[in-house]
Coordinates of C-alpha atoms and ligand atoms in Angstrom, one line a residue:
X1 CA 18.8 -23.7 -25.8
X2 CA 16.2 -24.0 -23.2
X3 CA 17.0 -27.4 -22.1
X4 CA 21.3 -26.7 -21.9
X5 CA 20.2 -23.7 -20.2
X6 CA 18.2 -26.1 -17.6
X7 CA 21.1 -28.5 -17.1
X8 CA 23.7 -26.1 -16.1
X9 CA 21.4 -25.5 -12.7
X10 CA 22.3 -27.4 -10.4
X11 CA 20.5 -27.0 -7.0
X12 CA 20.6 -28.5 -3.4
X13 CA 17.6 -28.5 -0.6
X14 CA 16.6 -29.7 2.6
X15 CA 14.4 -32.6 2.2
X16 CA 12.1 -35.1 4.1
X17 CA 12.4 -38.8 3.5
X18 CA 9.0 -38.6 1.9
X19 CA 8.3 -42.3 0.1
X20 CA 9.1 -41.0 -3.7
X21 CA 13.0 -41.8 -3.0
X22 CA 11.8 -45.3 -2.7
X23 CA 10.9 -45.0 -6.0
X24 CA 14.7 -45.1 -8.2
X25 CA 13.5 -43.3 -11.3
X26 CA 12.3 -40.6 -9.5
X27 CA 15.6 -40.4 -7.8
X28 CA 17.3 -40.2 -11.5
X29 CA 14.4 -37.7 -12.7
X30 CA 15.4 -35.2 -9.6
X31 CA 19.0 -35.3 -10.6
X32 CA 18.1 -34.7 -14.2
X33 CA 16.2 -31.9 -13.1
X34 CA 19.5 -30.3 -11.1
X35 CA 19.0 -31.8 -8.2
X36 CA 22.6 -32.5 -6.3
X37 CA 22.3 -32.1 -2.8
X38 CA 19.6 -33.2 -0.1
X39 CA 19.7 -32.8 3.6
X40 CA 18.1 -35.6 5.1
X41 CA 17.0 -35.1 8.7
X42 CA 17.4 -39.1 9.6
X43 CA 17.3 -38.1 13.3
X44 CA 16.9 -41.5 15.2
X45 CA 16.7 -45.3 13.6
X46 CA 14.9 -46.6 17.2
X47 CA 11.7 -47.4 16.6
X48 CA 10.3 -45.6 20.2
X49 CA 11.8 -42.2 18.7
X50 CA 10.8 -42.6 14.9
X51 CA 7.5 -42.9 16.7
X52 CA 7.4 -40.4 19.4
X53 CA 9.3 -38.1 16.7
X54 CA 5.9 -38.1 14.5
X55 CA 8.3 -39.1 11.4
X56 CA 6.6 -41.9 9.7
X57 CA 9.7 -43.7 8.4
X58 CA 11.0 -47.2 9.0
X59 CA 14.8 -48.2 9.2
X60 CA 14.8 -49.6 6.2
X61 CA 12.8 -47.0 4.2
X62 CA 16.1 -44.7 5.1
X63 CA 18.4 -46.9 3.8
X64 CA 16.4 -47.7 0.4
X65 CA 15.9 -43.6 0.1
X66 CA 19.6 -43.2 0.3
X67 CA 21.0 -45.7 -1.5
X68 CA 18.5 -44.9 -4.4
X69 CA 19.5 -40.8 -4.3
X70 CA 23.0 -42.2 -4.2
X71 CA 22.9 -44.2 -7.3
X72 CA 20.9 -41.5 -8.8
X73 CA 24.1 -39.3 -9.0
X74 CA 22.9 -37.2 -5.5
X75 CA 24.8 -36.3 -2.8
X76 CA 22.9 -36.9 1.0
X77 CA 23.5 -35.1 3.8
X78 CA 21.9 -36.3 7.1
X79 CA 21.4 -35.1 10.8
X80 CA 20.8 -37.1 13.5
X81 CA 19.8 -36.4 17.3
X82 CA 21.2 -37.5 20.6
X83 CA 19.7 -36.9 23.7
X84 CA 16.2 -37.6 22.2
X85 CA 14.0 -37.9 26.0
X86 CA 13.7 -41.0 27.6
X87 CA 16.1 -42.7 24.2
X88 CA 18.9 -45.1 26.3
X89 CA 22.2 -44.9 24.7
X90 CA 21.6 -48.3 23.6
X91 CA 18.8 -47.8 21.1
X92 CA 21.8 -44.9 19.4
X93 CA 24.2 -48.1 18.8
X94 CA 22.4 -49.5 16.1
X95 CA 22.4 -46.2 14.3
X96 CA 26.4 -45.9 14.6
X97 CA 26.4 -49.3 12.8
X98 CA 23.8 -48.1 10.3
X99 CA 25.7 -45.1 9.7
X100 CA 29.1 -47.3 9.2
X101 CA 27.4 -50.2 7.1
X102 CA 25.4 -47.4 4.8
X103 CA 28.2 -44.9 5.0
X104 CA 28.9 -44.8 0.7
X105 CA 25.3 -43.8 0.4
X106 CA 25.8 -40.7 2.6
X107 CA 28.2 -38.2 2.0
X108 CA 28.1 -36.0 5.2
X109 CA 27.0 -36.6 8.2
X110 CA 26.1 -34.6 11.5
X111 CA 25.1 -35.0 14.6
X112 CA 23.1 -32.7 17.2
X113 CA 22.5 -32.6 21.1
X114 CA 18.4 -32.6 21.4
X115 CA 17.2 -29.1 21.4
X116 CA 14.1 -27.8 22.6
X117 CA 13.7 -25.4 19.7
X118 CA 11.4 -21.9 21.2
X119 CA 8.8 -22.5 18.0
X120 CA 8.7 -25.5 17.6
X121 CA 5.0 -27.4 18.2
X122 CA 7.4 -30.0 20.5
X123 CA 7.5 -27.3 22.8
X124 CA 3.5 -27.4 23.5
X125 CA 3.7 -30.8 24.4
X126 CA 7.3 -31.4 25.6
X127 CA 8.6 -35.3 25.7
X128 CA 8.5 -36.9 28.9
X129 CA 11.6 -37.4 30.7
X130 CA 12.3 -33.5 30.7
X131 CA 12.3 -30.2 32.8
X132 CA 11.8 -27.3 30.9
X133 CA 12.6 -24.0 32.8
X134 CA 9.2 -21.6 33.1
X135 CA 8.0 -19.6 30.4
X136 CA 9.3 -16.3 32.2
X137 CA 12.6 -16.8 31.8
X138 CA 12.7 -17.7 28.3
X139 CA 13.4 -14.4 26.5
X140 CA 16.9 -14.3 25.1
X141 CA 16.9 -18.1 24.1
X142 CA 16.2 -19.3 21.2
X143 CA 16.3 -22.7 22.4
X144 CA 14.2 -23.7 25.7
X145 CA 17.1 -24.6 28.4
X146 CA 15.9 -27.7 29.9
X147 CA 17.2 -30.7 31.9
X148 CA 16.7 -34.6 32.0
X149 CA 14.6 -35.6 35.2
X150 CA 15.2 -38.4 37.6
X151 CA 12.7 -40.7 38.5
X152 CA 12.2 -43.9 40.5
X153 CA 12.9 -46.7 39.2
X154 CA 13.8 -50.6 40.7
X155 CA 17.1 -52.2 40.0
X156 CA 15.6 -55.5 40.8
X157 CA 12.6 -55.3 38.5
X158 CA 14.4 -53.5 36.4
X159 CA 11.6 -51.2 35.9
X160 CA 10.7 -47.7 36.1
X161 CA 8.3 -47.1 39.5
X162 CA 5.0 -44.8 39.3
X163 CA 3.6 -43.7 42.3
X164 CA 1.0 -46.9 42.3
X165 CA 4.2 -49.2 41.9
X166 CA 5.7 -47.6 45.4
X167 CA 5.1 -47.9 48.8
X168 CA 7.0 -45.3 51.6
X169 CA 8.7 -47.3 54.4
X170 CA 10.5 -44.4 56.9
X171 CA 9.7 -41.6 54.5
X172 CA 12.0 -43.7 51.4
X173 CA 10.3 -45.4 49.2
X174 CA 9.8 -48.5 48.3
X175 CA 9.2 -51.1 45.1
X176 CA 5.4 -52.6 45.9
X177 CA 6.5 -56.2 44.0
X178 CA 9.6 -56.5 45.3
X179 CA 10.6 -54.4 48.5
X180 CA 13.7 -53.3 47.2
X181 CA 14.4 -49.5 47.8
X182 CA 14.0 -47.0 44.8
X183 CA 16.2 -45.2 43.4
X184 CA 16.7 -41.9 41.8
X185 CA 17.9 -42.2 38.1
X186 CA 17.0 -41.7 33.9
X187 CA 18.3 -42.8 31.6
X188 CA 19.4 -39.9 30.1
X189 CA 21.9 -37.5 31.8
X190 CA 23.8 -34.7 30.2
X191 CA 27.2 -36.8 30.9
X192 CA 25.7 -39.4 29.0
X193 CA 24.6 -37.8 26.4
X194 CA 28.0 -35.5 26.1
X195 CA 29.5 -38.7 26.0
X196 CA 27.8 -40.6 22.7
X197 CA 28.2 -36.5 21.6
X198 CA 31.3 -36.9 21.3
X199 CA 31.3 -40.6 20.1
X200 CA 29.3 -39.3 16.8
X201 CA 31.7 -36.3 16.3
X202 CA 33.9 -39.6 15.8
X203 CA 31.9 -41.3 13.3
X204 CA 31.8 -38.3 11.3
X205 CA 35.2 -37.9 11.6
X206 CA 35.8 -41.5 10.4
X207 CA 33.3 -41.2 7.8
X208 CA 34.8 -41.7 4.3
X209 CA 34.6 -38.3 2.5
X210 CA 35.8 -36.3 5.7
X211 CA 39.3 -35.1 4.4
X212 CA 37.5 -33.8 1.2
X213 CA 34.6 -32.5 3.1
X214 CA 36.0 -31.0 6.3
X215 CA 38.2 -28.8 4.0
X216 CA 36.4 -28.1 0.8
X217 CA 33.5 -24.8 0.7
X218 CA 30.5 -26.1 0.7
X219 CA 29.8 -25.3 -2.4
X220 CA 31.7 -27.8 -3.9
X221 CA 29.5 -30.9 -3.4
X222 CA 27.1 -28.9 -6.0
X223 CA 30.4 -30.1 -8.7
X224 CA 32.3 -32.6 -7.7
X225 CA 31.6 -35.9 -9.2
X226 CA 31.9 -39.3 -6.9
X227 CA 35.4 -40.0 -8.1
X228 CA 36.5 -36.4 -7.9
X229 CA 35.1 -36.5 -4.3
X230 CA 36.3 -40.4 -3.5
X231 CA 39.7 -39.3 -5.1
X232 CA 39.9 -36.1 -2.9
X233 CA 39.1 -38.0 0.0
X234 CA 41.7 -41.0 -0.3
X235 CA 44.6 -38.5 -1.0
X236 CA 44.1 -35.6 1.4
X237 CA 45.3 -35.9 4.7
X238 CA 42.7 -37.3 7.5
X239 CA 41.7 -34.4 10.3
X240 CA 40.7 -35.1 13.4
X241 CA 38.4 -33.1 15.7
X242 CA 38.1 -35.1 19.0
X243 CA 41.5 -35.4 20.5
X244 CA 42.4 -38.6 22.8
X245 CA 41.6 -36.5 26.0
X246 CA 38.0 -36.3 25.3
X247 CA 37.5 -39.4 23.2
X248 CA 39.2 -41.4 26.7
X249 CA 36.7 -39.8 28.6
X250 CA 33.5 -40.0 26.6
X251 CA 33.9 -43.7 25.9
X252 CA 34.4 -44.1 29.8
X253 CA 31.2 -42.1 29.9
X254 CA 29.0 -44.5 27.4
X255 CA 30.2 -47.4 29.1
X256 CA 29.2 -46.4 32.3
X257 CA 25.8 -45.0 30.9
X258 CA 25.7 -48.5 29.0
X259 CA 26.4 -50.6 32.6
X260 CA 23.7 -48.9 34.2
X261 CA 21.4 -49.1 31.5
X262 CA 21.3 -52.7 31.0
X263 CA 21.3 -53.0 35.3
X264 CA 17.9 -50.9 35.4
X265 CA 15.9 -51.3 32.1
X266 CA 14.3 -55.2 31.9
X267 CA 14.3 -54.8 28.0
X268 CA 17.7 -53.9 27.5
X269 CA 18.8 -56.4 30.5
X270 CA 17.1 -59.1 28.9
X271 CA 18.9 -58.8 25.7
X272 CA 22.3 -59.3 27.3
X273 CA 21.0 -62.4 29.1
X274 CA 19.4 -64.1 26.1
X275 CA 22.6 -63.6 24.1
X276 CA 26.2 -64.4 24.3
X277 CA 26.9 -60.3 24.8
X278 CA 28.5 -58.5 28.0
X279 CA 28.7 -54.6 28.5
X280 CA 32.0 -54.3 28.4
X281 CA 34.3 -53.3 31.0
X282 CA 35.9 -50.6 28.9
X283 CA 36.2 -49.4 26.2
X284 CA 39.9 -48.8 24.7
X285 CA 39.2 -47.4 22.0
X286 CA 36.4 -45.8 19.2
X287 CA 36.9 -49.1 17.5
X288 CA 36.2 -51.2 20.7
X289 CA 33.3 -49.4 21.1
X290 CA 32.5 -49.9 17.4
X291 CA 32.4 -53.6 17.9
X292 CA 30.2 -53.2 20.6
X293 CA 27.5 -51.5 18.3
X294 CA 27.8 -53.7 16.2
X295 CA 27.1 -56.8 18.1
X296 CA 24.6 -55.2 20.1
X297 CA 22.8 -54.5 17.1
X298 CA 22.5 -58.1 16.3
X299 CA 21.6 -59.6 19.7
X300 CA 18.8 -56.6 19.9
X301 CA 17.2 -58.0 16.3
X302 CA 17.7 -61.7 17.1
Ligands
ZN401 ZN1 11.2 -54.2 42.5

């Protein structure tokens, strides 16, 4: 009585990817205890974020935790950040492709604009690469407006400039090592990072159980079984949420974001000219820029 009581419960809840989903038994012992449902916040696969992030996780720990859950009869839900300070757009590709490769293990998928939440420790201690506006004027948000800062930085070294690096020649200044003059930029700007916003709206879009899971309550990943939800999603009709308008204009945006990145960062430079790859001159499509992610992705591990 007590135990078909139990296994009529079935229950969802956010979760950390703590290191007892790398464990598949305990994976099958959540789902016999109701489990159904976890919300995963994945945030960021580059390893500069995971780090500056505090999250403790590899790569590969994600995909093991996911794929386990997955086989375990759980659905996943994760979240993921753009916009992360001082993150280039590049170090986001390889997530699009690990969110394509791994996409049966997840079931939804969402992505969020980097938010400066009002309670949250981060706020203490804000990232670098960041303006946030002054305590005074912060009472009606619950989010801390703030806004990518510029800094100097040399195109010919490649290199971001601190004040040591620079010398002032007719009040400009000046790279130290190379004499070249500095320039304002980040590599983060809100264009940019509309641009790869709208890019993941895509993916999720894309993503396999979107016609079942765009129109279904909820509620109804606590019930369905993987073929009711594969079937759902192979016979209902595909939505789409980014119209060509917007999807033209933020893959102009990446790949301009993607140009200057690999000009002005030596790391991300480097990679292009160690490997066969090219930034492409455009982008015609989500597809093209799919490819790009992908190859990327290899010629950054190699
Ligand atoms: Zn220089």
């Amino acid at each position: 009585m007590r135990d078909s009581l139990l296994s009529d419960i079935h229950w969802e809840a956010y979760a950390r990817f703590e290191r007892a989903y790398l464990d598949a038994d305990t994976c099958v012992q959540v789902r016999e205890a109701g489990g159904r449902f976890l919300q995963f916040g994945l945030e960021s696969i580059a390893p500069a974020t995971i780090k500056a992030m505090k999250k403790g996780n590899t790569p590969d720990e994600y995909a093991r935790s996911l794929a386990n859950t997955t086989a375990a009869g759980i659905w996943n839900h994760v979240f993921f950040i753009v916009g992360y300070p001082g993150e280039p757009i590049h170090h986001v590709l390889p997530l699009f492709r690990f969110l394509t490769d791994r996409g049966r293990d997840v079931l939804t998928v969402k992505p969020t604009r980097f938010q400066l939440a009002r309670r949250a420790p981060l706020i203490h201690s804000p990232p670098e690469g960041i303006e946030v506006m002054p305590e005074a004027d912060w009472d009606l948000f619950i989010n801390i407006p703030f806004q990518y800062t510029q800094s100097w930085w040399c195109r010919r070294c490649r290199t971001e400039l601190d004040a040591s690096a620079m010398v002032m020649k007719q009040g400009r200044p000046k790279c130290a090592s190379c004499n070249s003059w500095a320039e304002r930029w980040a590599p983060l700007s809100r264009k940019a990072v509309d641009g790869i916003y709208t890019l993941s709206e895509v993916l999720c879009e894309r993503h396999w159980s979107h016609p079942a899971t765009s129109l279904f309550p909820y509620v109804a990943r606590l019930f369905l079984s993987e073929e009711e939800m594969t079937g759902f999603a192979d016979r209902l009709p595909r939505l789409r949420t980014v119209d060509d308008d917007a999807l033209g204009q933020a893959l102009v945006k990446v790949r301009g974001a993607l140009a200057r990145e690999a000009e002005m960062i030596g790391d991300i430079g480097r990679i292009y000219a160690q490997s066969s790859l090219s930034v492409p001159k455009s982008f015609n499509s989500y597809d093209d820029f799919l490819k790009h992610c992908m190859a990327w992705t290899d010629a950054a591990a190699a």
